[in-house]
Amino acid sequence: MSSSSKTDKKAAVDAAAWMFNVVTSVVIILVNKALMATYGFSFATTLTGMHFATTTLLTLALRWMKYIQPSHLPVSELLKFVLFANFSIVGMNVSLMWNSVGFYQIAKLTMIPVSCFLEVVLDNMRYSRDTKLSIGVVLLGVGVCTVTDVSVNTKGFLAAVVAVWSTALQQYYVHYLQRRYSLNSFNLLGHTAPAQAGSLLLVGPFLDYWLTTKRVDAYPYSLTPVLFIVLSCTIAIGTNLSQFICIGRFTAVSFQVLGHMKTILVLILGFVFFGKDDLNFHVIVGMIIAVAGMIWYGNASSKPGGKERRSSPANSSTKFQKLETADADEKV
């Protein structure tokens, strides 16, 4: 196969992976929005645990059918990943409760510079001037789209810091584990999904009660909300898998930057289906700026020198272990 054919094939697979992630992510957001807003199922952490339980069932079935080959992931690495991932989920839920919507959106935007920082420190990644500027344009556009009222308080700020750093570390770690242990997306999900399902289903009901003062076991289950829950869990399989595929093929920064296309689609579809989101002039301008930034980022980062690693993965591994040791010492 010629080099041009290989390049074309890679581009097609990359585009399919992004489309898979965008479609499943947008659809699950709309389904969950209907489930929570219309049917009052406000138990977000427990629902996430259900998502990973469903994903676990799929990975077990695929392993039984020999579609997933045996692989190894050290328990210490698994525990780190689950810690980052669960702190990300819990941190986001608590941040949304304690902060204004505007500050919550600003906190989400800071995930991109934090992810850039992790790649620079841990992977010795180097970004060109155009790549940096394009990231700035995306942040500006999404900020114009989503940031409205902004108010800050101490506990909300701390929750946002935990949410942002744990999410950035979790997404970096997806790429790191696949590279370090030669795991594909199904292999990594097979290791991580059961641990996340068990921990979130154990902690979720208590956390949701603390956040909402409602008990998940006291919810008036009926056919329609149960169908929405099943639909949400089914779509979540694709969302979880596509996230691992995209971050594995690219990096956490690219996943964050181009992933803001989902934010724009959710705003548009939320207006179309729910009619509650204001699609005014400044929101439309923000969308245009963000999309232009994403196109610029795609072109800039794909050029020679646009985004390149200056050291071997082994150095990244050593640095990451040092960072984790220091982080553990701070928490003791």
GROMACS .gro file of C-alpha atoms in nm:
model
  332
    1MET     CA    1   0.000   0.000   0.000
    2SER     CA    2   0.138   0.342  -0.097
    3SER     CA    3   0.206   0.612   0.160
    4SER     CA    4  -0.073   0.830   0.017
    5SER     CA    5  -0.322   0.543   0.048
    6LYS     CA    6  -0.217   0.487   0.409
    7THR     CA    7  -0.257   0.858   0.479
    8ASP     CA    8  -0.602   0.863   0.320
    9LYS     CA    9  -0.708   0.556   0.516
   10LYS     CA   10  -0.585   0.707   0.843
   11ALA     CA   11  -0.768   1.031   0.769
   12ALA     CA   12  -1.089   0.839   0.700
   13VAL     CA   13  -1.058   0.638   1.023
   14ASP     CA   14  -0.977   0.954   1.220
   15ALA     CA   15  -1.283   1.131   1.079
   16ALA     CA   16  -1.504   0.830   1.156
   17ALA     CA   17  -1.374   0.818   1.515
   18TRP     CA   18  -1.447   1.188   1.569
   19MET     CA   19  -1.792   1.156   1.415
   20PHE     CA   20  -1.868   0.853   1.633
   21ASN     CA   21  -1.771   1.047   1.945
   22VAL     CA   22  -1.956   1.366   1.847
   23VAL     CA   23  -2.280   1.186   1.759
   24THR     CA   24  -2.289   0.963   2.067
   25SER     CA   25  -2.190   1.247   2.301
   26VAL     CA   26  -2.448   1.490   2.167
   27VAL     CA   27  -2.726   1.231   2.165
   28ILE     CA   28  -2.655   1.116   2.521
   29ILE     CA   29  -2.656   1.477   2.644
   30LEU     CA   30  -2.998   1.533   2.487
   31VAL     CA   31  -3.132   1.202   2.625
   32ASN     CA   32  -3.002   1.279   2.974
   33LYS     CA   33  -3.141   1.631   2.952
   34ALA     CA   34  -3.484   1.490   2.877
   35LEU     CA   35  -3.448   1.226   3.149
   36MET     CA   36  -3.351   1.478   3.416
   37ALA     CA   37  -3.553   1.784   3.312
   38THR     CA   38  -3.870   1.612   3.197
   39TYR     CA   39  -3.884   1.303   3.419
   40GLY     CA   40  -3.695   1.434   3.723
   41PHE     CA   41  -3.429   1.162   3.734
   42SER     CA   42  -3.158   1.388   3.881
   43PHE     CA   43  -2.918   1.117   3.999
   44ALA     CA   44  -2.625   1.197   3.770
   45THR     CA   45  -2.351   1.005   3.952
   46THR     CA   46  -2.560   0.690   3.989
   47LEU     CA   47  -2.659   0.713   3.623
   48THR     CA   48  -2.289   0.733   3.528
   49GLY     CA   49  -2.231   0.418   3.734
   50MET     CA   50  -2.508   0.249   3.534
   51HIS     CA   51  -2.334   0.362   3.214
   52PHE     CA   52  -2.011   0.190   3.313
   53ALA     CA   53  -2.197  -0.120   3.433
   54THR     CA   54  -2.354  -0.151   3.087
   55THR     CA   55  -2.015  -0.096   2.924
   56THR     CA   56  -1.871  -0.367   3.150
   57LEU     CA   57  -2.134  -0.615   3.031
   58LEU     CA   58  -2.038  -0.545   2.670
   59THR     CA   59  -1.665  -0.590   2.736
   60LEU     CA   60  -1.731  -0.918   2.920
   61ALA     CA   61  -1.941  -1.044   2.629
   62LEU     CA   62  -1.672  -0.945   2.376
   63ARG     CA   63  -1.404  -1.112   2.586
   64TRP     CA   64  -1.615  -1.429   2.607
   65MET     CA   65  -1.652  -1.425   2.227
   66LYS     CA   66  -1.273  -1.376   2.194
   67TYR     CA   67  -1.307  -1.035   2.030
   68ILE     CA   68  -1.098  -0.883   2.312
   69GLN     CA   69  -0.761  -1.046   2.363
   70PRO     CA   70  -0.614  -1.087   2.713
   71SER     CA   71  -0.407  -0.788   2.825
   72HIS     CA   72  -0.230  -0.666   3.136
   73LEU     CA   73  -0.273  -0.343   3.331
   74PRO     CA   74  -0.103  -0.313   3.672
   75VAL     CA   75  -0.341  -0.267   3.963
   76SER     CA   76  -0.157   0.048   4.070
   77GLU     CA   77  -0.218   0.206   3.728
   78LEU     CA   78  -0.583   0.100   3.733
   79LEU     CA   79  -0.634   0.257   4.076
   80LYS     CA   80  -0.478   0.584   3.962
   81PHE     CA   81  -0.701   0.595   3.656
   82VAL     CA   82  -1.018   0.521   3.857
   83LEU     CA   83  -0.918   0.788   4.111
   84PHE     CA   84  -0.874   1.051   3.840
   85ALA     CA   85  -1.190   0.946   3.652
   86ASN     CA   86  -1.418   0.935   3.956
   87PHE     CA   87  -1.288   1.262   4.096
   88SER     CA   88  -1.360   1.409   3.751
   89ILE     CA   89  -1.721   1.289   3.756
   90VAL     CA   90  -1.787   1.386   4.117
   91GLY     CA   91  -1.599   1.714   4.082
   92MET     CA   92  -1.800   1.818   3.777
   93ASN     CA   93  -2.132   1.742   3.950
   94VAL     CA   94  -2.033   1.929   4.267
   95SER     CA   95  -1.889   2.220   4.068
   96LEU     CA   96  -2.215   2.256   3.877
   97MET     CA   97  -2.409   2.263   4.205
   98TRP     CA   98  -2.184   2.511   4.389
   99ASN     CA   99  -2.101   2.749   4.101
  100SER     CA  100  -2.295   2.970   3.866
  101VAL     CA  101  -2.340   2.827   3.515
  102GLY     CA  102  -2.104   3.094   3.380
  103PHE     CA  103  -1.817   3.005   3.613
  104TYR     CA  104  -1.880   2.634   3.554
  105GLN     CA  105  -1.836   2.692   3.179
  106ILE     CA  106  -1.520   2.898   3.236
  107ALA     CA  107  -1.379   2.615   3.448
  108LYS     CA  108  -1.451   2.367   3.168
  109LEU     CA  109  -1.266   2.591   2.922
  110THR     CA  110  -0.954   2.586   3.141
  111MET     CA  111  -0.923   2.211   3.078
  112ILE     CA  112  -0.752   2.289   2.746
  113PRO     CA  113  -0.465   2.496   2.891
  114VAL     CA  114  -0.430   2.244   3.177
  115SER     CA  115  -0.412   1.957   2.926
  116CYS     CA  116  -0.153   2.155   2.728
  117PHE     CA  117   0.049   2.202   3.047
  118LEU     CA  118   0.041   1.827   3.118
  119GLU     CA  119   0.155   1.742   2.766
  120VAL     CA  120   0.438   1.998   2.782
  121VAL     CA  121   0.559   1.881   3.125
  122LEU     CA  122   0.503   1.506   3.093
  123ASP     CA  123   0.555   1.450   2.719
  124ASN     CA  124   0.785   1.742   2.632
  125MET     CA  125   0.528   1.842   2.372
  126ARG     CA  126   0.600   2.154   2.169
  127TYR     CA  127   0.328   2.371   2.011
  128SER     CA  128   0.380   2.612   1.722
  129ARG     CA  129   0.263   2.973   1.743
  130ASP     CA  130  -0.033   2.903   1.510
  131THR     CA  131  -0.141   2.603   1.719
  132LYS     CA  132  -0.139   2.814   2.037
  133LEU     CA  133  -0.329   3.098   1.870
  134SER     CA  134  -0.590   2.861   1.725
  135ILE     CA  135  -0.652   2.717   2.073
  136GLY     CA  136  -0.704   3.072   2.197
  137VAL     CA  137  -0.959   3.138   1.923
  138VAL     CA  138  -1.153   2.822   2.015
  139LEU     CA  139  -1.157   2.924   2.382
  140LEU     CA  140  -1.279   3.272   2.288
  141GLY     CA  141  -1.556   3.141   2.066
  142VAL     CA  142  -1.685   2.881   2.311
  143GLY     CA  143  -1.663   3.138   2.591
  144VAL     CA  144  -1.879   3.382   2.395
  145CYS     CA  145  -2.130   3.100   2.331
  146THR     CA  146  -2.164   2.966   2.681
  147VAL     CA  147  -2.047   3.209   2.950
  148THR     CA  148  -2.321   3.431   3.090
  149ASP     CA  149  -2.353   3.503   3.462
  150VAL     CA  150  -2.027   3.460   3.653
  151SER     CA  151  -2.007   3.446   4.032
  152VAL     CA  152  -1.735   3.276   4.238
  153ASN     CA  153  -1.723   3.138   4.590
  154THR     CA  154  -1.444   2.957   4.774
  155LYS     CA  155  -1.593   2.607   4.789
  156GLY     CA  156  -1.717   2.631   4.430
  157PHE     CA  157  -1.372   2.741   4.314
  158LEU     CA  158  -1.207   2.447   4.493
  159ALA     CA  159  -1.458   2.204   4.341
  160ALA     CA  160  -1.385   2.346   3.996
  161VAL     CA  161  -1.008   2.310   4.048
  162VAL     CA  162  -1.052   1.943   4.147
  163ALA     CA  163  -1.284   1.881   3.852
  164VAL     CA  164  -1.057   2.045   3.594
  165TRP     CA  165  -0.731   1.883   3.705
  166SER     CA  166  -0.881   1.536   3.757
  167THR     CA  167  -1.050   1.548   3.415
  168ALA     CA  168  -0.731   1.662   3.243
  169LEU     CA  169  -0.530   1.390   3.421
  170GLN     CA  170  -0.789   1.123   3.337
  171GLN     CA  171  -0.783   1.214   2.968
  172TYR     CA  172  -0.404   1.234   2.960
  173TYR     CA  173  -0.388   0.897   3.133
  174VAL     CA  174  -0.612   0.734   2.868
  175HIS     CA  175  -0.351   0.819   2.605
  176TYR     CA  176  -0.061   0.732   2.837
  177LEU     CA  177  -0.194   0.385   2.930
  178GLN     CA  178  -0.271   0.288   2.572
  179ARG     CA  179   0.077   0.391   2.463
  180ARG     CA  180   0.265   0.251   2.764
  181TYR     CA  181   0.095  -0.091   2.781
  182SER     CA  182  -0.001  -0.133   2.412
  183LEU     CA  183  -0.373  -0.143   2.494
  184ASN     CA  184  -0.646  -0.075   2.243
  185SER     CA  185  -0.968   0.100   2.343
  186PHE     CA  186  -1.161  -0.222   2.416
  187ASN     CA  187  -0.875  -0.358   2.628
  188LEU     CA  188  -0.855  -0.040   2.837
  189LEU     CA  189  -1.232  -0.025   2.882
  190GLY     CA  190  -1.231  -0.389   2.986
  191HIS     CA  191  -0.992  -0.302   3.269
  192THR     CA  192  -1.138   0.032   3.380
  193ALA     CA  193  -1.516   0.004   3.329
  194PRO     CA  194  -1.580  -0.264   3.599
  195ALA     CA  195  -1.383  -0.067   3.860
  196GLN     CA  196  -1.562   0.258   3.775
  197ALA     CA  197  -1.902   0.088   3.770
  198GLY     CA  198  -1.852  -0.069   4.111
  199SER     CA  199  -1.716   0.243   4.279
  200LEU     CA  200  -1.972   0.482   4.128
  201LEU     CA  201  -2.270   0.257   4.202
  202LEU     CA  202  -2.145   0.230   4.560
  203VAL     CA  203  -2.084   0.601   4.615
  204GLY     CA  204  -2.333   0.746   4.365
  205PRO     CA  205  -2.660   0.708   4.560
  206PHE     CA  206  -2.509   0.877   4.867
  207LEU     CA  207  -2.352   1.158   4.664
  208ASP     CA  208  -2.672   1.215   4.468
  209TYR     CA  209  -2.871   1.231   4.791
  210TRP     CA  210  -2.627   1.490   4.924
  211LEU     CA  211  -2.655   1.696   4.603
  212THR     CA  212  -3.033   1.666   4.550
  213THR     CA  213  -3.179   1.553   4.889
  214LYS     CA  214  -3.356   1.280   4.691
  215ARG     CA  215  -3.308   0.904   4.713
  216VAL     CA  216  -3.259   0.706   4.395
  217ASP     CA  217  -3.446   0.407   4.540
  218ALA     CA  218  -3.747   0.630   4.615
  219TYR     CA  219  -3.776   0.755   4.256
  220PRO     CA  220  -4.117   0.670   4.101
  221TYR     CA  221  -3.995   0.441   3.824
  222SER     CA  222  -4.232   0.393   3.532
  223LEU     CA  223  -4.200   0.263   3.178
  224THR     CA  224  -4.098   0.584   3.002
  225PRO     CA  225  -3.816   0.699   3.235
  226VAL     CA  226  -3.686   0.341   3.255
  227LEU     CA  227  -3.673   0.330   2.875
  228PHE     CA  228  -3.480   0.660   2.878
  229ILE     CA  229  -3.237   0.514   3.134
  230VAL     CA  230  -3.184   0.205   2.918
  231LEU     CA  231  -3.136   0.425   2.611
  232SER     CA  232  -2.886   0.644   2.798
  233CYS     CA  233  -2.688   0.340   2.914
  234THR     CA  234  -2.684   0.194   2.562
  235ILE     CA  235  -2.557   0.516   2.404
  236ALA     CA  236  -2.300   0.551   2.683
  237ILE     CA  237  -2.123   0.240   2.553
  238GLY     CA  238  -2.047   0.426   2.231
  239THR     CA  239  -1.957   0.746   2.418
  240ASN     CA  240  -1.709   0.569   2.648
  241LEU     CA  241  -1.556   0.366   2.367
  242SER     CA  242  -1.527   0.659   2.125
  243GLN     CA  243  -1.360   0.875   2.390
  244PHE     CA  244  -1.089   0.612   2.438
  245ILE     CA  245  -1.053   0.568   2.062
  246CYS     CA  246  -1.017   0.942   1.996
  247ILE     CA  247  -0.775   1.014   2.280
  248GLY     CA  248  -0.575   0.702   2.189
  249ARG     CA  249  -0.546   0.807   1.824
  250PHE     CA  250  -0.480   1.173   1.899
  251THR     CA  251  -0.412   1.343   2.235
  252ALA     CA  252  -0.614   1.483   2.523
  253VAL     CA  253  -0.561   1.840   2.395
  254SER     CA  254  -0.693   1.760   2.047
  255PHE     CA  255  -0.987   1.577   2.205
  256GLN     CA  256  -1.068   1.886   2.414
  257VAL     CA  257  -1.024   2.141   2.134
  258LEU     CA  258  -1.218   1.962   1.863
  259GLY     CA  259  -1.459   1.824   2.123
  260HIS     CA  260  -1.607   2.170   2.169
  261MET     CA  261  -1.793   2.103   1.844
  262LYS     CA  262  -2.020   1.897   2.072
  263THR     CA  263  -2.088   2.207   2.282
  264ILE     CA  264  -2.199   2.397   1.975
  265LEU     CA  265  -2.419   2.113   1.848
  266VAL     CA  266  -2.579   2.075   2.193
  267LEU     CA  267  -2.664   2.449   2.194
  268ILE     CA  268  -2.821   2.425   1.848
  269LEU     CA  269  -3.013   2.102   1.910
  270GLY     CA  270  -3.118   2.220   2.256
  271PHE     CA  271  -3.276   2.522   2.091
  272VAL     CA  272  -3.440   2.307   1.823
  273PHE     CA  273  -3.580   2.035   2.051
  274PHE     CA  274  -3.632   2.214   2.382
  275GLY     CA  275  -3.667   2.577   2.276
  276LYS     CA  276  -3.525   2.701   2.607
  277ASP     CA  277  -3.174   2.795   2.506
  278ASP     CA  278  -3.134   3.143   2.363
  279LEU     CA  279  -2.980   3.128   2.018
  280ASN     CA  280  -2.914   3.501   1.993
  281PHE     CA  281  -2.667   3.705   1.790
  282HIS     CA  282  -2.369   3.683   2.026
  283VAL     CA  283  -2.415   3.304   2.063
  284ILE     CA  284  -2.412   3.263   1.684
  285VAL     CA  285  -2.101   3.484   1.655
  286GLY     CA  286  -1.933   3.272   1.924
  287MET     CA  287  -2.016   2.954   1.733
  288ILE     CA  288  -1.863   3.094   1.414
  289ILE     CA  289  -1.546   3.200   1.599
  290ALA     CA  290  -1.516   2.859   1.769
  291VAL     CA  291  -1.562   2.662   1.445
  292ALA     CA  292  -1.305   2.883   1.269
  293GLY     CA  293  -1.064   2.816   1.556
  294MET     CA  294  -1.120   2.440   1.532
  295ILE     CA  295  -1.049   2.442   1.158
  296TRP     CA  296  -0.737   2.650   1.219
  297TYR     CA  297  -0.625   2.415   1.497
  298GLY     CA  298  -0.673   2.110   1.272
  299ASN     CA  299  -0.458   2.264   1.001
  300ALA     CA  300  -0.194   2.412   1.233
  301SER     CA  301  -0.144   2.104   1.451
  302SER     CA  302  -0.116   1.871   1.150
  303LYS     CA  303   0.166   2.070   0.989
  304PRO     CA  304   0.530   1.976   1.055
  305GLY     CA  305   0.630   2.137   1.384
  306GLY     CA  306   0.270   2.228   1.466
  307LYS     CA  307   0.263   1.985   1.755
  308GLU     CA  308   0.548   1.747   1.819
  309ARG     CA  309   0.697   1.545   2.103
  310ARG     CA  310   1.062   1.619   2.177
  311SER     CA  311   1.140   1.313   2.390
  312SER     CA  312   1.068   0.941   2.408
  313PRO     CA  313   0.761   0.797   2.581
  314ALA     CA  314   0.995   0.645   2.841
  315ASN     CA  315   1.081   0.994   2.966
  316SER     CA  316   0.711   1.072   2.983
  317SER     CA  317   0.654   0.763   3.192
  318THR     CA  318   0.927   0.859   3.439
  319LYS     CA  319   0.800   1.213   3.470
  320PHE     CA  320   0.444   1.098   3.518
  321GLN     CA  321   0.547   0.864   3.798
  322LYS     CA  322   0.735   1.150   3.967
  323LEU     CA  323   0.432   1.376   3.936
  324GLU     CA  324   0.207   1.110   4.082
  325THR     CA  325   0.444   1.050   4.375
  326ALA     CA  326   0.454   1.422   4.452
  327ASP     CA  327   0.076   1.445   4.421
  328ALA     CA  328   0.032   1.151   4.659
  329ASP     CA  329   0.270   1.311   4.910
  330GLU     CA  330   0.064   1.630   4.904
  331LYS     CA  331  -0.258   1.439   4.974
  332VAL     CA  332  -0.117   1.246   5.272
   0.00000   0.00000   0.00000
